[in-house]
Amino acid sequence: MDPAPRRYTYEGWMPADPSADRECIARLRAGDTSALDEVYHRHVRQVYSLVNRILRDGSLAEDVTQDVFLKLWNQPGSYDPDRGGLGSWLLSVAHNRAIDLLRQRPRREEPLETEIRAPLDRADDRSRDPGQSAEQQALAEAVRRALARIPPLQRQAIEMAFFEGKTHVEISGELGEPLGTAKTRIRLGMQKLRALLEAEGIVTDA
């Protein structure tokens, strides 16, 4: 299984099982991706339902649900079984992420988009310049790698905005989603992209 959980679905859903959760956490820490699949199907219904009640937006609830399980995959040590069950921890992470999104909604997206535009422009295949320096080529490749690691719908929205030059309204129409959802997908993707680039030592406010 790919480390990124599948899009939210009831298919394959399993009831909670604390002893199985403890076993899965041990396997996750050993890098067993099948353990994430089991945890996902055991807890996805509750996580998604909680987030959707807070955000009242099914598409964004799917994104947050995926983020919650990605956090467990990327940082399995952040869950301490001695402090409570895995289900409670997942719901706590989901609740905090959803509330953070609610607080961010009134903010403008433009500063973050402007800040990371230069690295994105260099990664656009259509603007490749044979005369690029080795440093510029390395930066473009780093951005492409980072883009490949963010959730597909967020990556699609970013590519439409930056590589295809489409407005938020156009993106919303083509994706068949509310304007606010399209904007939030771009913002979430940009935040993840910036974090991935900064982890490679790339300054994104150039």
Short mmCIF file of N, CA and C in Angstrom, two decimals, residues 4-155:
data_model
loop_
_atom_site.label_atom_id
_atom_site.label_comp_id
_atom_site.label_asym_id
_atom_site.label_seq_id
_atom_site.Cartn_x
_atom_site.Cartn_y
_atom_site.Cartn_z
N ALA A 4 0.16 6.96 1.64
CA ALA A 4 -1.01 7.84 1.70
C ALA A 4 -2.27 6.99 1.69
N PRO A 5 -3.14 7.13 2.70
CA PRO A 5 -4.37 6.34 2.71
C PRO A 5 -5.24 6.66 1.50
N ARG A 6 -6.09 5.70 1.15
CA ARG A 6 -7.02 5.95 0.05
C ARG A 6 -8.00 7.03 0.45
N ARG A 7 -8.68 7.58 -0.57
CA ARG A 7 -9.70 8.58 -0.28
C ARG A 7 -10.73 7.97 0.64
N TYR A 8 -11.39 8.80 1.45
CA TYR A 8 -12.33 8.34 2.45
C TYR A 8 -13.41 7.44 1.85
N THR A 9 -13.67 6.31 2.47
CA THR A 9 -14.72 5.40 2.04
C THR A 9 -15.09 4.49 3.19
N TYR A 10 -16.34 4.06 3.23
CA TYR A 10 -16.76 3.09 4.22
C TYR A 10 -16.32 1.69 3.83
N GLU A 11 -15.94 1.50 2.57
CA GLU A 11 -15.59 0.16 2.08
C GLU A 11 -14.43 -0.39 2.91
N GLY A 12 -14.60 -1.60 3.41
CA GLY A 12 -13.54 -2.23 4.19
C GLY A 12 -13.48 -1.74 5.62
N TRP A 13 -14.46 -0.94 6.06
CA TRP A 13 -14.44 -0.41 7.42
C TRP A 13 -14.47 -1.53 8.43
N MET A 14 -13.70 -1.40 9.52
CA MET A 14 -13.63 -2.41 10.56
C MET A 14 -13.93 -1.77 11.90
N PRO A 15 -14.53 -2.50 12.84
CA PRO A 15 -14.81 -1.94 14.16
C PRO A 15 -13.53 -1.73 14.95
N ALA A 16 -13.59 -0.85 15.96
CA ALA A 16 -12.41 -0.56 16.78
C ALA A 16 -11.98 -1.80 17.54
N ASP A 17 -10.67 -1.95 17.72
CA ASP A 17 -10.10 -3.08 18.44
C ASP A 17 -8.80 -2.61 19.08
N PRO A 18 -8.83 -2.23 20.37
CA PRO A 18 -7.65 -1.66 21.04
C PRO A 18 -6.42 -2.55 20.96
N SER A 19 -6.59 -3.86 21.13
CA SER A 19 -5.43 -4.74 21.10
C SER A 19 -4.83 -4.78 19.70
N ALA A 20 -5.69 -4.78 18.69
CA ALA A 20 -5.19 -4.77 17.31
C ALA A 20 -4.50 -3.44 17.01
N ASP A 21 -5.02 -2.34 17.58
CA ASP A 21 -4.39 -1.04 17.40
C ASP A 21 -2.97 -1.04 17.94
N ARG A 22 -2.80 -1.61 19.13
CA ARG A 22 -1.45 -1.64 19.73
C ARG A 22 -0.49 -2.42 18.85
N GLU A 23 -0.97 -3.51 18.30
CA GLU A 23 -0.13 -4.31 17.40
C GLU A 23 0.22 -3.52 16.14
N CYS A 24 -0.77 -2.81 15.61
CA CYS A 24 -0.54 -2.03 14.39
C CYS A 24 0.47 -0.91 14.63
N ILE A 25 0.41 -0.27 15.78
CA ILE A 25 1.35 0.81 16.07
C ILE A 25 2.77 0.26 16.08
N ALA A 26 2.97 -0.90 16.67
CA ALA A 26 4.30 -1.51 16.70
C ALA A 26 4.76 -1.79 15.27
N ARG A 27 3.87 -2.26 14.43
CA ARG A 27 4.21 -2.54 13.03
C ARG A 27 4.48 -1.25 12.26
N LEU A 28 3.70 -0.20 12.55
CA LEU A 28 3.92 1.08 11.89
C LEU A 28 5.32 1.60 12.19
N ARG A 29 5.71 1.49 13.44
CA ARG A 29 7.03 1.99 13.83
C ARG A 29 8.15 1.20 13.18
N ALA A 30 7.82 0.01 12.72
CA ALA A 30 8.80 -0.81 12.00
C ALA A 30 8.70 -0.59 10.49
N GLY A 31 7.79 0.34 10.08
CA GLY A 31 7.68 0.67 8.66
C GLY A 31 6.74 -0.21 7.86
N ASP A 32 5.84 -0.91 8.53
CA ASP A 32 4.89 -1.79 7.86
C ASP A 32 3.70 -0.99 7.36
N THR A 33 3.63 -0.76 6.05
CA THR A 33 2.56 0.06 5.49
C THR A 33 1.19 -0.59 5.59
N SER A 34 1.13 -1.94 5.64
CA SER A 34 -0.16 -2.60 5.74
C SER A 34 -0.83 -2.29 7.08
N ALA A 35 -0.02 -1.95 8.09
CA ALA A 35 -0.59 -1.60 9.39
C ALA A 35 -1.38 -0.30 9.30
N LEU A 36 -0.90 0.63 8.47
CA LEU A 36 -1.63 1.89 8.29
C LEU A 36 -2.99 1.62 7.65
N ASP A 37 -3.00 0.71 6.70
CA ASP A 37 -4.25 0.36 6.03
C ASP A 37 -5.27 -0.16 7.04
N GLU A 38 -4.82 -0.99 7.96
CA GLU A 38 -5.72 -1.56 8.97
C GLU A 38 -6.24 -0.47 9.91
N VAL A 39 -5.32 0.39 10.37
CA VAL A 39 -5.74 1.47 11.27
C VAL A 39 -6.72 2.40 10.56
N TYR A 40 -6.44 2.69 9.31
CA TYR A 40 -7.30 3.57 8.52
C TYR A 40 -8.73 3.03 8.46
N HIS A 41 -8.86 1.78 8.09
CA HIS A 41 -10.19 1.21 7.96
C HIS A 41 -10.88 1.02 9.31
N ARG A 42 -10.12 0.92 10.36
CA ARG A 42 -10.72 0.75 11.68
C ARG A 42 -11.26 2.07 12.24
N HIS A 43 -10.64 3.19 11.85
CA HIS A 43 -11.00 4.47 12.48
C HIS A 43 -11.50 5.55 11.53
N VAL A 44 -11.47 5.30 10.23
CA VAL A 44 -11.77 6.36 9.28
C VAL A 44 -13.19 6.91 9.44
N ARG A 45 -14.15 6.05 9.74
CA ARG A 45 -15.53 6.53 9.83
C ARG A 45 -15.68 7.60 10.91
N GLN A 46 -15.13 7.32 12.10
CA GLN A 46 -15.25 8.28 13.20
C GLN A 46 -14.49 9.56 12.92
N VAL A 47 -13.28 9.42 12.36
CA VAL A 47 -12.47 10.61 12.08
C VAL A 47 -13.17 11.51 11.06
N TYR A 48 -13.60 10.92 9.96
CA TYR A 48 -14.26 11.71 8.92
C TYR A 48 -15.53 12.36 9.45
N SER A 49 -16.33 11.61 10.19
CA SER A 49 -17.60 12.14 10.70
C SER A 49 -17.37 13.35 11.60
N LEU A 50 -16.37 13.25 12.46
CA LEU A 50 -16.08 14.37 13.36
C LEU A 50 -15.67 15.60 12.55
N VAL A 51 -14.74 15.43 11.63
CA VAL A 51 -14.25 16.56 10.85
C VAL A 51 -15.37 17.17 10.00
N ASN A 52 -16.19 16.33 9.42
CA ASN A 52 -17.28 16.84 8.57
C ASN A 52 -18.31 17.61 9.39
N ARG A 53 -18.53 17.20 10.64
CA ARG A 53 -19.45 17.95 11.50
C ARG A 53 -18.91 19.34 11.80
N ILE A 54 -17.59 19.45 11.92
CA ILE A 54 -16.98 20.74 12.23
C ILE A 54 -16.92 21.64 10.99
N LEU A 55 -16.46 21.09 9.87
CA LEU A 55 -16.24 21.90 8.67
C LEU A 55 -17.49 22.04 7.80
N ARG A 56 -18.39 21.06 7.87
CA ARG A 56 -19.58 21.05 7.02
C ARG A 56 -19.21 21.16 5.54
N ASP A 57 -18.15 20.44 5.19
CA ASP A 57 -17.67 20.43 3.81
C ASP A 57 -17.03 19.06 3.58
N GLY A 58 -17.75 18.20 2.86
CA GLY A 58 -17.28 16.84 2.68
C GLY A 58 -15.92 16.73 2.03
N SER A 59 -15.66 17.56 1.02
CA SER A 59 -14.37 17.49 0.31
C SER A 59 -13.21 17.85 1.23
N LEU A 60 -13.37 18.94 2.00
CA LEU A 60 -12.31 19.33 2.92
C LEU A 60 -12.17 18.31 4.04
N ALA A 61 -13.29 17.73 4.46
CA ALA A 61 -13.24 16.71 5.50
C ALA A 61 -12.41 15.51 5.04
N GLU A 62 -12.51 15.19 3.76
CA GLU A 62 -11.70 14.10 3.20
C GLU A 62 -10.21 14.46 3.29
N ASP A 63 -9.88 15.70 2.94
CA ASP A 63 -8.48 16.14 2.99
C ASP A 63 -7.93 16.04 4.41
N VAL A 64 -8.70 16.55 5.37
CA VAL A 64 -8.24 16.53 6.76
C VAL A 64 -8.12 15.10 7.26
N THR A 65 -9.08 14.26 6.90
CA THR A 65 -9.03 12.85 7.30
C THR A 65 -7.75 12.21 6.79
N GLN A 66 -7.41 12.49 5.55
CA GLN A 66 -6.18 11.93 4.98
C GLN A 66 -4.96 12.47 5.72
N ASP A 67 -4.98 13.76 6.04
CA ASP A 67 -3.86 14.36 6.76
C ASP A 67 -3.63 13.70 8.11
N VAL A 68 -4.74 13.36 8.80
CA VAL A 68 -4.64 12.75 10.13
C VAL A 68 -3.89 11.42 10.05
N PHE A 69 -4.25 10.60 9.07
CA PHE A 69 -3.60 9.30 8.96
C PHE A 69 -2.18 9.42 8.42
N LEU A 70 -1.93 10.44 7.59
CA LEU A 70 -0.56 10.68 7.13
C LEU A 70 0.33 11.09 8.30
N LYS A 71 -0.22 11.85 9.23
CA LYS A 71 0.54 12.24 10.41
C LYS A 71 0.95 11.00 11.21
N LEU A 72 0.01 10.06 11.34
CA LEU A 72 0.33 8.84 12.07
C LEU A 72 1.42 8.05 11.36
N TRP A 73 1.34 8.03 10.02
CA TRP A 73 2.36 7.31 9.25
C TRP A 73 3.73 7.98 9.36
N ASN A 74 3.74 9.29 9.21
CA ASN A 74 5.01 10.03 9.22
C ASN A 74 5.60 10.18 10.61
N GLN A 75 4.73 10.23 11.63
CA GLN A 75 5.20 10.44 13.00
C GLN A 75 4.53 9.45 13.96
N PRO A 76 4.74 8.15 13.79
CA PRO A 76 4.08 7.18 14.67
C PRO A 76 4.45 7.36 16.13
N GLY A 77 5.63 7.94 16.38
CA GLY A 77 6.05 8.16 17.75
C GLY A 77 5.28 9.26 18.45
N SER A 78 4.49 10.05 17.69
CA SER A 78 3.72 11.12 18.31
C SER A 78 2.53 10.56 19.09
N TYR A 79 2.18 9.32 18.83
CA TYR A 79 1.11 8.68 19.61
C TYR A 79 1.74 7.87 20.75
N ASP A 80 1.30 8.16 21.96
CA ASP A 80 1.77 7.46 23.15
C ASP A 80 0.65 6.57 23.68
N PRO A 81 0.74 5.25 23.52
CA PRO A 81 -0.34 4.36 23.96
C PRO A 81 -0.59 4.41 25.46
N ASP A 82 0.38 4.88 26.23
CA ASP A 82 0.19 4.96 27.68
C ASP A 82 -0.74 6.11 28.07
N ARG A 83 -1.02 7.00 27.13
CA ARG A 83 -1.86 8.17 27.43
C ARG A 83 -3.29 8.04 26.91
N GLY A 84 -3.62 6.89 26.35
CA GLY A 84 -4.98 6.69 25.86
C GLY A 84 -5.02 5.86 24.59
N GLY A 85 -6.23 5.55 24.15
CA GLY A 85 -6.40 4.73 22.97
C GLY A 85 -6.06 5.46 21.69
N LEU A 86 -5.78 4.69 20.66
CA LEU A 86 -5.42 5.28 19.36
C LEU A 86 -6.60 6.05 18.77
N GLY A 87 -7.81 5.52 18.93
CA GLY A 87 -8.98 6.21 18.39
C GLY A 87 -9.14 7.60 18.97
N SER A 88 -8.94 7.72 20.28
CA SER A 88 -9.06 9.03 20.94
C SER A 88 -7.99 9.98 20.43
N TRP A 89 -6.79 9.47 20.22
CA TRP A 89 -5.69 10.31 19.72
C TRP A 89 -6.00 10.80 18.31
N LEU A 90 -6.48 9.91 17.45
CA LEU A 90 -6.81 10.30 16.08
C LEU A 90 -7.90 11.36 16.06
N LEU A 91 -8.90 11.20 16.91
CA LEU A 91 -9.98 12.18 16.97
C LEU A 91 -9.48 13.52 17.48
N SER A 92 -8.54 13.49 18.42
CA SER A 92 -7.98 14.73 18.95
C SER A 92 -7.20 15.47 17.86
N VAL A 93 -6.39 14.73 17.11
CA VAL A 93 -5.63 15.33 16.01
C VAL A 93 -6.58 15.89 14.96
N ALA A 94 -7.62 15.12 14.64
CA ALA A 94 -8.60 15.56 13.64
C ALA A 94 -9.34 16.81 14.09
N HIS A 95 -9.73 16.84 15.35
CA HIS A 95 -10.46 18.00 15.88
C HIS A 95 -9.59 19.25 15.80
N ASN A 96 -8.34 19.13 16.24
CA ASN A 96 -7.44 20.29 16.23
C ASN A 96 -7.19 20.79 14.80
N ARG A 97 -7.02 19.85 13.86
CA ARG A 97 -6.76 20.24 12.47
C ARG A 97 -7.97 20.94 11.88
N ALA A 98 -9.15 20.42 12.17
CA ALA A 98 -10.37 21.02 11.63
C ALA A 98 -10.60 22.42 12.21
N ILE A 99 -10.36 22.58 13.50
CA ILE A 99 -10.53 23.89 14.13
C ILE A 99 -9.52 24.88 13.56
N ASP A 100 -8.30 24.42 13.33
CA ASP A 100 -7.28 25.29 12.72
C ASP A 100 -7.76 25.78 11.36
N LEU A 101 -8.37 24.87 10.59
CA LEU A 101 -8.86 25.26 9.26
C LEU A 101 -9.96 26.30 9.37
N LEU A 102 -10.85 26.12 10.32
CA LEU A 102 -11.92 27.10 10.51
C LEU A 102 -11.35 28.48 10.82
N ARG A 103 -10.31 28.51 11.62
CA ARG A 103 -9.71 29.79 12.00
C ARG A 103 -8.98 30.43 10.82
N GLN A 104 -8.49 29.61 9.90
CA GLN A 104 -7.73 30.14 8.77
C GLN A 104 -8.63 30.63 7.64
N ARG A 105 -9.86 30.21 7.61
CA ARG A 105 -10.72 30.50 6.46
C ARG A 105 -10.82 31.98 6.10
N PRO A 106 -10.90 32.91 7.06
CA PRO A 106 -11.02 34.31 6.66
C PRO A 106 -9.74 34.90 6.08
N ARG A 107 -8.62 34.19 6.26
CA ARG A 107 -7.35 34.76 5.83
C ARG A 107 -7.23 34.74 4.32
N ARG A 108 -6.40 35.63 3.80
CA ARG A 108 -6.17 35.70 2.37
C ARG A 108 -5.10 34.71 1.97
N GLU A 109 -5.26 34.14 0.78
CA GLU A 109 -4.30 33.15 0.30
C GLU A 109 -3.11 33.78 -0.43
N GLU A 110 -3.25 35.01 -0.89
CA GLU A 110 -2.26 35.58 -1.79
C GLU A 110 -0.83 35.62 -1.24
N PRO A 111 -0.60 36.00 0.04
CA PRO A 111 0.79 36.08 0.50
C PRO A 111 1.54 34.76 0.37
N LEU A 112 0.90 33.65 0.76
CA LEU A 112 1.57 32.36 0.66
C LEU A 112 1.82 32.00 -0.79
N GLU A 113 0.85 32.28 -1.67
CA GLU A 113 1.02 31.97 -3.08
C GLU A 113 2.16 32.78 -3.68
N THR A 114 2.27 34.04 -3.31
CA THR A 114 3.33 34.90 -3.83
C THR A 114 4.69 34.40 -3.34
N GLU A 115 4.72 34.00 -2.11
CA GLU A 115 5.97 33.59 -1.47
C GLU A 115 6.60 32.37 -2.13
N ILE A 116 5.75 31.48 -2.64
CA ILE A 116 6.28 30.23 -3.18
C ILE A 116 6.20 30.18 -4.70
N ARG A 117 5.78 31.29 -5.32
CA ARG A 117 5.60 31.29 -6.77
C ARG A 117 6.91 31.04 -7.52
N ALA A 118 8.00 31.62 -7.09
CA ALA A 118 9.25 31.48 -7.84
C ALA A 118 9.69 30.02 -7.96
N PRO A 119 9.75 29.25 -6.86
CA PRO A 119 10.11 27.85 -7.02
C PRO A 119 9.13 27.08 -7.91
N LEU A 120 7.84 27.38 -7.82
CA LEU A 120 6.87 26.70 -8.67
C LEU A 120 7.08 27.04 -10.14
N ASP A 121 7.36 28.30 -10.42
CA ASP A 121 7.58 28.71 -11.81
C ASP A 121 8.75 27.92 -12.41
N ARG A 122 9.79 27.70 -11.60
CA ARG A 122 10.96 26.98 -12.11
C ARG A 122 10.65 25.51 -12.38
N ALA A 123 9.61 24.99 -11.72
CA ALA A 123 9.27 23.57 -11.88
C ALA A 123 8.32 23.32 -13.04
N ASP A 124 7.81 24.39 -13.67
CA ASP A 124 6.86 24.23 -14.77
C ASP A 124 7.60 23.67 -15.98
N ASP A 125 7.20 22.47 -16.42
CA ASP A 125 7.87 21.83 -17.55
C ASP A 125 7.86 22.70 -18.80
N ARG A 126 6.81 23.49 -18.97
CA ARG A 126 6.69 24.29 -20.19
C ARG A 126 7.64 25.47 -20.21
N SER A 127 8.21 25.79 -19.04
CA SER A 127 9.11 26.95 -19.00
C SER A 127 10.57 26.53 -18.80
N ARG A 128 10.85 25.26 -19.05
CA ARG A 128 12.23 24.79 -18.88
C ARG A 128 13.16 25.50 -19.86
N ASP A 129 14.28 25.89 -19.36
CA ASP A 129 15.27 26.60 -20.16
C ASP A 129 16.53 25.75 -20.21
N PRO A 130 16.96 25.34 -21.43
CA PRO A 130 18.18 24.54 -21.54
C PRO A 130 19.39 25.22 -20.92
N GLY A 131 19.31 26.54 -20.78
CA GLY A 131 20.43 27.27 -20.23
C GLY A 131 20.39 27.38 -18.71
N GLN A 132 19.45 26.72 -18.08
CA GLN A 132 19.36 26.78 -16.63
C GLN A 132 20.66 26.30 -15.99
N SER A 133 21.02 26.93 -14.89
CA SER A 133 22.19 26.49 -14.16
C SER A 133 21.87 25.17 -13.46
N ALA A 134 22.93 24.50 -13.03
CA ALA A 134 22.73 23.24 -12.30
C ALA A 134 21.91 23.48 -11.04
N GLU A 135 22.12 24.63 -10.40
CA GLU A 135 21.38 24.96 -9.19
C GLU A 135 19.90 25.13 -9.48
N GLN A 136 19.58 25.81 -10.57
CA GLN A 136 18.18 26.02 -10.94
C GLN A 136 17.50 24.70 -11.30
N GLN A 137 18.24 23.83 -12.00
CA GLN A 137 17.68 22.53 -12.36
C GLN A 137 17.42 21.69 -11.12
N ALA A 138 18.33 21.76 -10.15
CA ALA A 138 18.16 21.00 -8.92
C ALA A 138 16.94 21.51 -8.15
N LEU A 139 16.74 22.83 -8.15
CA LEU A 139 15.59 23.41 -7.47
C LEU A 139 14.30 22.94 -8.14
N ALA A 140 14.27 22.96 -9.47
CA ALA A 140 13.07 22.53 -10.19
C ALA A 140 12.74 21.08 -9.88
N GLU A 141 13.77 20.24 -9.82
CA GLU A 141 13.54 18.83 -9.51
C GLU A 141 13.04 18.66 -8.08
N ALA A 142 13.56 19.46 -7.17
CA ALA A 142 13.11 19.38 -5.77
C ALA A 142 11.63 19.74 -5.66
N VAL A 143 11.21 20.76 -6.42
CA VAL A 143 9.80 21.16 -6.38
C VAL A 143 8.93 20.06 -6.97
N ARG A 144 9.37 19.44 -8.05
CA ARG A 144 8.58 18.35 -8.64
C ARG A 144 8.45 17.18 -7.67
N ARG A 145 9.53 16.87 -6.97
CA ARG A 145 9.46 15.78 -5.97
C ARG A 145 8.47 16.13 -4.87
N ALA A 146 8.51 17.38 -4.41
CA ALA A 146 7.61 17.81 -3.34
C ALA A 146 6.16 17.77 -3.80
N LEU A 147 5.91 18.22 -5.03
CA LEU A 147 4.55 18.19 -5.56
C LEU A 147 4.00 16.77 -5.60
N ALA A 148 4.87 15.81 -5.92
CA ALA A 148 4.44 14.42 -6.02
C ALA A 148 4.05 13.85 -4.66
N ARG A 149 4.46 14.53 -3.58
CA ARG A 149 4.21 13.99 -2.24
C ARG A 149 2.98 14.58 -1.56
N ILE A 150 2.34 15.57 -2.17
CA ILE A 150 1.16 16.15 -1.54
C ILE A 150 -0.08 15.45 -2.09
N PRO A 151 -1.21 15.51 -1.37
CA PRO A 151 -2.43 14.81 -1.81
C PRO A 151 -2.82 15.18 -3.23
N PRO A 152 -3.29 14.21 -4.01
CA PRO A 152 -3.58 14.43 -5.44
C PRO A 152 -4.49 15.61 -5.74
N LEU A 153 -5.58 15.79 -5.00
CA LEU A 153 -6.49 16.88 -5.30
C LEU A 153 -5.86 18.24 -5.02
N GLN A 154 -5.04 18.31 -3.98
CA GLN A 154 -4.33 19.56 -3.69
C GLN A 154 -3.29 19.83 -4.77
N ARG A 155 -2.59 18.78 -5.20
CA ARG A 155 -1.59 18.96 -6.27
C ARG A 155 -2.27 19.41 -7.56
#
